[in-house]
PDB file of C-alpha atoms in Angstrom:
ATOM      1  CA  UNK A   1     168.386 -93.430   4.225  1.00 92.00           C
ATOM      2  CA  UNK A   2     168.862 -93.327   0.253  1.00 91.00           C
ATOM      3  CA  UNK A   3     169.149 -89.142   0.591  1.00 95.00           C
ATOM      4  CA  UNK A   4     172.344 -89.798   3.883  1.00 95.00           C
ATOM      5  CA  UNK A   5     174.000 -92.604   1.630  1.00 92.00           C
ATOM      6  CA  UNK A   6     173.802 -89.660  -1.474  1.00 94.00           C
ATOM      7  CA  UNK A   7     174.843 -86.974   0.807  1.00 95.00           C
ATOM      8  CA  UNK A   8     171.966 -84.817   1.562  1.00 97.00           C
ATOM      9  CA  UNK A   9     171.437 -84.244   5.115  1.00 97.00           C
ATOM     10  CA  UNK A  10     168.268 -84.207   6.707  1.00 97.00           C
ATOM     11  CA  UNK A  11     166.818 -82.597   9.029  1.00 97.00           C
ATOM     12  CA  UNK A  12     164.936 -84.536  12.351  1.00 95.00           C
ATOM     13  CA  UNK A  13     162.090 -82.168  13.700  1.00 96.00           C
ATOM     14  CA  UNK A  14     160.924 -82.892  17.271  1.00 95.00           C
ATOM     15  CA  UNK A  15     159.268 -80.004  18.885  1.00 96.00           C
ATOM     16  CA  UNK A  16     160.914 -79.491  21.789  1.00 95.00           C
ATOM     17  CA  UNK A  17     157.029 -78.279  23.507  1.00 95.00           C
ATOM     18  CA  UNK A  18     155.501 -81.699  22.438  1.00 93.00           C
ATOM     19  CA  UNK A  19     154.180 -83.804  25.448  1.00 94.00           C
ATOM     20  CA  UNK A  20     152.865 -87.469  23.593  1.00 93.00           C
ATOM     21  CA  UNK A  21     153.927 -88.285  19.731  1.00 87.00           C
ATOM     22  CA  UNK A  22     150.468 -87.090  18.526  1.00 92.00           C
ATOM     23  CA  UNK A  23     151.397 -83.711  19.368  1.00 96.00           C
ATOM     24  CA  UNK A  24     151.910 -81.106  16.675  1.00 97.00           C
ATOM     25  CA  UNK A  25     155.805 -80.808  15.624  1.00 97.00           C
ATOM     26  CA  UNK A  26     155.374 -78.263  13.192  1.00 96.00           C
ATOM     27  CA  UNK A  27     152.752 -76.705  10.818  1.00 97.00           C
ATOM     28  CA  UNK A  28     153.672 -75.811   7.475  1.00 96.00           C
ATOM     29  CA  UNK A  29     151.870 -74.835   4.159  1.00 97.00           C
ATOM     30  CA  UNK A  30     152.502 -77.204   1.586  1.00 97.00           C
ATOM     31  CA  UNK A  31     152.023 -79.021  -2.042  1.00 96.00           C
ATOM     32  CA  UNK A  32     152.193 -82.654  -2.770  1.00 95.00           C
ATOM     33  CA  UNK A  33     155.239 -82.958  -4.321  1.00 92.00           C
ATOM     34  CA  UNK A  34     154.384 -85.664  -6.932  1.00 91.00           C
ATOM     35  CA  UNK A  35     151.438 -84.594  -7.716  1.00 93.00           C
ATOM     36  CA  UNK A  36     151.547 -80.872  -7.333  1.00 94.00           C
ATOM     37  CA  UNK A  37     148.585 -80.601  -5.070  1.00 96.00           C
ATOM     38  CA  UNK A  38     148.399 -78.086  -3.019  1.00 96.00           C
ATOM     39  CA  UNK A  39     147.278 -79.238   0.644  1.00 96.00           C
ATOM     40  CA  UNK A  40     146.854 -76.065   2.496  1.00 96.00           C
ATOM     41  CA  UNK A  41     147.889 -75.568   6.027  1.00 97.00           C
ATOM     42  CA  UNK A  42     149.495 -79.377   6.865  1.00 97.00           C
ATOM     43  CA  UNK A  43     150.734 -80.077  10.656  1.00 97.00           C
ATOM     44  CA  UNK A  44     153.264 -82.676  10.985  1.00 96.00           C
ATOM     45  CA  UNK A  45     153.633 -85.320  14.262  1.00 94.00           C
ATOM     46  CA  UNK A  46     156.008 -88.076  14.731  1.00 91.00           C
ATOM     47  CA  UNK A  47     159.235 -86.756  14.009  1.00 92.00           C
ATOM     48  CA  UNK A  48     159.159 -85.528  10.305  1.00 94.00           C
ATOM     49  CA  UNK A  49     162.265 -85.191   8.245  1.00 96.00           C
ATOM     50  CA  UNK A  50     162.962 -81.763   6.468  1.00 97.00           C
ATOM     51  CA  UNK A  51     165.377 -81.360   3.548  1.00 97.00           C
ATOM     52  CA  UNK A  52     166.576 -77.451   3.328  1.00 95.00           C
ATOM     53  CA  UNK A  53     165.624 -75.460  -0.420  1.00 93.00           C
ATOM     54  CA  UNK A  54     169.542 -75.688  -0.651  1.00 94.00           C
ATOM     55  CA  UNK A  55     169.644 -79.688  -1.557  1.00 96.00           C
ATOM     56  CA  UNK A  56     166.174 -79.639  -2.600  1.00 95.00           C
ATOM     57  CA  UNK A  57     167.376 -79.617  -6.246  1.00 95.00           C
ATOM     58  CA  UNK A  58     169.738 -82.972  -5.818  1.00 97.00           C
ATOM     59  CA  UNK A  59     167.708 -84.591  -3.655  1.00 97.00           C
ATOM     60  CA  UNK A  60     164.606 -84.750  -6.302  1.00 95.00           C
ATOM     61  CA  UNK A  61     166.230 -87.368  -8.409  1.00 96.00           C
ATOM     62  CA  UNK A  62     166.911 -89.490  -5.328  1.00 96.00           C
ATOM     63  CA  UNK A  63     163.244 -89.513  -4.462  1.00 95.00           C
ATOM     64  CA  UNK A  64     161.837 -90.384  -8.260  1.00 94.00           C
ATOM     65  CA  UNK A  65     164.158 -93.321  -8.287  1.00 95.00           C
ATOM     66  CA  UNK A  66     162.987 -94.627  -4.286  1.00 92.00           C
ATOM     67  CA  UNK A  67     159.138 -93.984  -5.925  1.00 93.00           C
ATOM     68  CA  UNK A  68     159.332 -95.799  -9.065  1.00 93.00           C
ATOM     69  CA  UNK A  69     160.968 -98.499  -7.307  1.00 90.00           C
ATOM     70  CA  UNK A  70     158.257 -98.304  -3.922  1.00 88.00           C
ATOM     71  CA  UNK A  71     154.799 -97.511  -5.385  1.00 88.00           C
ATOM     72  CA  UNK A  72     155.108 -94.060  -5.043  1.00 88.00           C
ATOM     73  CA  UNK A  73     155.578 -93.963  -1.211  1.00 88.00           C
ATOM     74  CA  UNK A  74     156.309 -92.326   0.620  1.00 90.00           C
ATOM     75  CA  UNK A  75     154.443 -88.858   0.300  1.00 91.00           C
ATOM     76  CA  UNK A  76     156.556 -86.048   0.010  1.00 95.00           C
ATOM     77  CA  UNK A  77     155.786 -82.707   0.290  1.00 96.00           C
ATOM     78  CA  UNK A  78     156.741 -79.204  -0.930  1.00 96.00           C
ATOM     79  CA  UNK A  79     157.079 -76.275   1.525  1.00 96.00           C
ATOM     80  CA  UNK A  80     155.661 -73.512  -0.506  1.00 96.00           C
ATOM     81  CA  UNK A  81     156.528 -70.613   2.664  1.00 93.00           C
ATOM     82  CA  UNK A  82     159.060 -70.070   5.526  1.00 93.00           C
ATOM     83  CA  UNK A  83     158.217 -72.542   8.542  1.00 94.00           C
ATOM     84  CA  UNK A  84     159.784 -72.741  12.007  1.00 94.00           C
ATOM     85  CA  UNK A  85     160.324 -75.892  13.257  1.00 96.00           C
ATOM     86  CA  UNK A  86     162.980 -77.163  16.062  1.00 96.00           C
ATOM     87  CA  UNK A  87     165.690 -79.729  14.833  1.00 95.00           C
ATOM     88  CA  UNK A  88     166.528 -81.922  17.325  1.00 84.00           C
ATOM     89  CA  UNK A  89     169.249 -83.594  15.543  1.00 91.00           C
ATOM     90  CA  UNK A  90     170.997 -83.147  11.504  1.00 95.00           C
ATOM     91  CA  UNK A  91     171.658 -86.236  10.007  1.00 94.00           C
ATOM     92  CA  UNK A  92     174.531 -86.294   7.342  1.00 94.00           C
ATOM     93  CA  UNK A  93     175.231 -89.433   6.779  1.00 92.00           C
ATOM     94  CA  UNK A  94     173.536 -93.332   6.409  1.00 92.00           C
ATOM     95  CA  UNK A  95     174.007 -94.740   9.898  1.00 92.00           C
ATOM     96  CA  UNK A  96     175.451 -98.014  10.012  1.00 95.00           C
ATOM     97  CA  UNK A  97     173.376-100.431  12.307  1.00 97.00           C
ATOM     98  CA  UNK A  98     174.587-103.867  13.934  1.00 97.00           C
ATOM     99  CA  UNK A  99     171.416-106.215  15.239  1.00 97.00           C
ATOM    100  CA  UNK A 100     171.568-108.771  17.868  1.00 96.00           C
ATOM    101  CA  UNK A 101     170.920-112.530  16.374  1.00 96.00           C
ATOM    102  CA  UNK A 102     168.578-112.999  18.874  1.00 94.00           C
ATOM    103  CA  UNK A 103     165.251-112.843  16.726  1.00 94.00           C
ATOM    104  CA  UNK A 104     167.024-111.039  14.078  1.00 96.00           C
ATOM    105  CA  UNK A 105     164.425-112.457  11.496  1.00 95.00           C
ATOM    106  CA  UNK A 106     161.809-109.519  12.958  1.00 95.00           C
ATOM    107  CA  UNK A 107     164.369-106.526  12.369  1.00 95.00           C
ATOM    108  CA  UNK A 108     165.812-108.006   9.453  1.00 97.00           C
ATOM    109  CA  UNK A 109     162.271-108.284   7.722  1.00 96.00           C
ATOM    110  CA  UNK A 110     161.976-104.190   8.395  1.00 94.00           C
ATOM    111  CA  UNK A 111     165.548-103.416   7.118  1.00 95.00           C
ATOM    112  CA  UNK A 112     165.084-105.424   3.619  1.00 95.00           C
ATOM    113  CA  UNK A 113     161.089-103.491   3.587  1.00 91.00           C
ATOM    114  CA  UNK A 114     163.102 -99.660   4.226  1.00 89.00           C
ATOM    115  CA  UNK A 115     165.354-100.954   1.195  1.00 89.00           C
ATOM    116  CA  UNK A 116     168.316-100.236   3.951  1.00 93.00           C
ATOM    117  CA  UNK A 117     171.527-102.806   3.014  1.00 94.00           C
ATOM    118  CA  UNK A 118     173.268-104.393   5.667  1.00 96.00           C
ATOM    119  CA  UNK A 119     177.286-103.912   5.821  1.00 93.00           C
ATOM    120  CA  UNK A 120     177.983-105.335   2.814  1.00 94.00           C
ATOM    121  CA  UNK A 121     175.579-102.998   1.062  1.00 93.00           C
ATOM    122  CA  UNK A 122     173.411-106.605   0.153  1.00 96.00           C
ATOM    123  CA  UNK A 123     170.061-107.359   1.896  1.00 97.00           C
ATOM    124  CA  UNK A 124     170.118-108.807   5.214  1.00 97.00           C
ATOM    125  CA  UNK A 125     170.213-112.216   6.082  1.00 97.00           C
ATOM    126  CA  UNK A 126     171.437-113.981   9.064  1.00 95.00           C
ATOM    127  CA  UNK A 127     174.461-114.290   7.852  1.00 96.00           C
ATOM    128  CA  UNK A 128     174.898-110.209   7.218  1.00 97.00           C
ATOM    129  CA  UNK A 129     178.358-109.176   8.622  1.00 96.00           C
ATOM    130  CA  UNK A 130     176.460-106.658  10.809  1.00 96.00           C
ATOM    131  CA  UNK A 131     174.174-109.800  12.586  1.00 98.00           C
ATOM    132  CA  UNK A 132     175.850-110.112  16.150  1.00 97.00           C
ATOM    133  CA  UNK A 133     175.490-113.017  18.349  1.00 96.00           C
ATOM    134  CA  UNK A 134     176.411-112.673  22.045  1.00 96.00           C
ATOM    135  CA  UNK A 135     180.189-113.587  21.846  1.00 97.00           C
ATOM    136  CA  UNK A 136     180.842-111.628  18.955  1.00 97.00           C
ATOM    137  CA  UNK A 137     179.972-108.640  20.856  1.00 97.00           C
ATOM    138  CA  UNK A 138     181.685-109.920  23.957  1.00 97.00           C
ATOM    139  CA  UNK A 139     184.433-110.087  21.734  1.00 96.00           C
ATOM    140  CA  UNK A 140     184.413-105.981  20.681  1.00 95.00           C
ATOM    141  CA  UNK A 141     182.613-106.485  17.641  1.00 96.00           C
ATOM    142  CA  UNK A 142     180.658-103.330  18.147  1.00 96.00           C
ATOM    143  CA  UNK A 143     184.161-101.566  17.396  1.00 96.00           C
ATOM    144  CA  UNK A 144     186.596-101.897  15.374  1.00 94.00           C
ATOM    145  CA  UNK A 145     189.601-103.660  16.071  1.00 86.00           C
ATOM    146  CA  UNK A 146     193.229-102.750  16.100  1.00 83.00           C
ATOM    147  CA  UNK A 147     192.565 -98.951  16.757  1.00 77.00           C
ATOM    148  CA  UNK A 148     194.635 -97.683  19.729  1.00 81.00           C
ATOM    149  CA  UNK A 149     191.738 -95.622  20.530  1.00 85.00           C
ATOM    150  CA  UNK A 150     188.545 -96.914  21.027  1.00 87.00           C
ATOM    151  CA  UNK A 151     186.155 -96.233  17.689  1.00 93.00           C
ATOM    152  CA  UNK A 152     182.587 -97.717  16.821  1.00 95.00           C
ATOM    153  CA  UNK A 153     182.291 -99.926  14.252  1.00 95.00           C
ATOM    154  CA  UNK A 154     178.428 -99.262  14.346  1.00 96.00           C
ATOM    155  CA  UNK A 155     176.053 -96.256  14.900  1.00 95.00           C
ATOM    156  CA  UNK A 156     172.942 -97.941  16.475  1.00 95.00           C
ATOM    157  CA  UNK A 157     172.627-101.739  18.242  1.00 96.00           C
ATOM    158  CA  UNK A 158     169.177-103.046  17.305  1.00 96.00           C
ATOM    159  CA  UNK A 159     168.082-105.571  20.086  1.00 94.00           C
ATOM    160  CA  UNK A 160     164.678-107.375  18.216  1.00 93.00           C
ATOM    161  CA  UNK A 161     163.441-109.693  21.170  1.00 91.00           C
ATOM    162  CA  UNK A 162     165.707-110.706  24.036  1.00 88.00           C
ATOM    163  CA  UNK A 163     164.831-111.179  27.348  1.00 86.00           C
ATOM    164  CA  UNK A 164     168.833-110.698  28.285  1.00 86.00           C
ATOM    165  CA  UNK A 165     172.139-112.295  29.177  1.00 90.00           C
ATOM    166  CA  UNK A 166     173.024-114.046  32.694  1.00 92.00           C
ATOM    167  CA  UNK A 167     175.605-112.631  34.011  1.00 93.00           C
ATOM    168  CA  UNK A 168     178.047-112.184  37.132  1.00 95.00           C
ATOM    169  CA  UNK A 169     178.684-109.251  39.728  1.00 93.00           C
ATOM    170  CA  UNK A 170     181.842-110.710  40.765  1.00 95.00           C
ATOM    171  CA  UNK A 171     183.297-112.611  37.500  1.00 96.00           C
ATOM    172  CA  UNK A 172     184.600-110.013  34.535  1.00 94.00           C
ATOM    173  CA  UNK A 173     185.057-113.160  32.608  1.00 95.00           C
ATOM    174  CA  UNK A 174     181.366-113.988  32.765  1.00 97.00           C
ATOM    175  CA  UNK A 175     180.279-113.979  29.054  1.00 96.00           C
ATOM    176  CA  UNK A 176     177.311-111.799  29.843  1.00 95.00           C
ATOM    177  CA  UNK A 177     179.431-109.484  32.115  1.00 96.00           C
ATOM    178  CA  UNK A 178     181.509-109.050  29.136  1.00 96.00           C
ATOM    179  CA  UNK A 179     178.594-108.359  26.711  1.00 95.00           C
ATOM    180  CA  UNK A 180     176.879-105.824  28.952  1.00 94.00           C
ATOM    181  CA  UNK A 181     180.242-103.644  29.624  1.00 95.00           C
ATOM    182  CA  UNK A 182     180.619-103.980  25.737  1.00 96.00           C
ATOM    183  CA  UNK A 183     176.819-102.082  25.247  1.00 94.00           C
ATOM    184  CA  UNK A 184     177.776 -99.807  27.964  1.00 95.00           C
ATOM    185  CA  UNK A 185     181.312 -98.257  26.399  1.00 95.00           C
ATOM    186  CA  UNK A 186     179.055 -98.552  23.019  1.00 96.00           C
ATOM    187  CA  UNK A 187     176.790 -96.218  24.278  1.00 96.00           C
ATOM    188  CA  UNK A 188     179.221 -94.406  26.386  1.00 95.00           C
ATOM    189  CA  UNK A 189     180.550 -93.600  22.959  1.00 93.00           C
ATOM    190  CA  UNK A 190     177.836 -92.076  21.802  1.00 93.00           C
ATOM    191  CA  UNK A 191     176.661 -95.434  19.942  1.00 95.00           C
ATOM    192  CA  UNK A 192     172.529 -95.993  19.941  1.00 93.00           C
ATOM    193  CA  UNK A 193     170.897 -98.915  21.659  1.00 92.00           C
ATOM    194  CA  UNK A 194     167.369 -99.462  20.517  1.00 91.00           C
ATOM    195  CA  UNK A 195     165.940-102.280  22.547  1.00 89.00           C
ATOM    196  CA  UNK A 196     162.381-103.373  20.957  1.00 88.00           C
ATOM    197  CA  UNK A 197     159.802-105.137  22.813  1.00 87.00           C
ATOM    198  CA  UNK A 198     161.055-107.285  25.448  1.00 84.00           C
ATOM    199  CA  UNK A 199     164.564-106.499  25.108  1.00 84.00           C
ATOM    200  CA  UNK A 200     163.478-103.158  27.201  1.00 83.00           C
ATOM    201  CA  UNK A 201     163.434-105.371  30.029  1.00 77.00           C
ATOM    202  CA  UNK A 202     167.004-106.683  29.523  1.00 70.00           C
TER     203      UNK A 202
END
């Protein structure tokens, strides 16, 4: 997050092969780059982020500050070959992320651990701008308003721990109808839904 809000991209490796998330993404030789270890032959699962050589040099500064600030963590390490690995996705930018109120306490908790600042760039609370309640997303709050065309206001829609909205088949004005057809033009529009825990079932 700190390397998108200072304008490195990363790189999101998900081998496109892998069957379960224990399965190999990619296999790299490597050092430790804090310590200058040299690890051998490391194989990565899970999704690992790559930086490119290119913003390697900028980037460094970025990750001294987040470990003298964070114990050190995360480990980072140092390609010292070529490696093939298959990006699924390039991140260049911090995404912005709106989370239901609904047990917002158990994202909220994660967000202020990942040092990631709610909209206001202050840690969240429950009274972060970006802390949505049911009729402030009925409303359009996933977008912002007074565009002609329709444009998200958000990236990703965290759900925490909601068991889901009544709502109508035959009333529009239903406050849950409304609520649902705003998460389905937010995804629609390419925004992400993560739904943790029992909000899967809603």
């Amino acid at each position: 997050y700190r390397l998108l809000q200072n304008g490195i991209p990363v790189h999101w490796a998900i081998s496109a092969t892998k069957t379960a998330t224990t399965d190999v993404d990619f296999t790299g030789s490597v050092r430790d780059k804090r310590t200058g270890t040299a690890l051998g032959l490391w194989s990565y699962r899970g999704g690992p982020f790559i930086v490119d050589a290119a913003p390697a040099a900028a980037a460094r500064p970025i990750i001294n500050a987040w470990w003298a600030a964070n114990g050190n963590q995360p480990n980072v390490h140092e390609a010292l070959g070529s490696f093939t690995a298959d990006i699924n996705v390039t991140l260049r930018s911090a995404p912005r992320i709106a989370d239901e109120a609904i047990n917002a306490g158990i994202t909220i908790a994660y967000f202020n651990a990942a040092g990631i600042p709610d909209l206001n760039g202050n840690p969240w609370s429950s009274t972060s701008p970006n802390v949505l309640d049911q009729n402030e997303i009925a409303a359009g709050g996933l977008f912002t308003q007074g565009s002609v065309c329709l444009q998200r206001k958000f990236d990703a829609f965290v759900t925490p721990h909601n068991g889901g909205y009544s709502y109508s088949l035959t009333d529009p004005t239903n406050l849950g109808t409304r609520t649902y057809a705003q998460f389905d033009a937010f995804v629609h529009q390419g925004g992400g839904w993560t739904a943790l825990c029992h909000s899967i079932l809603s």
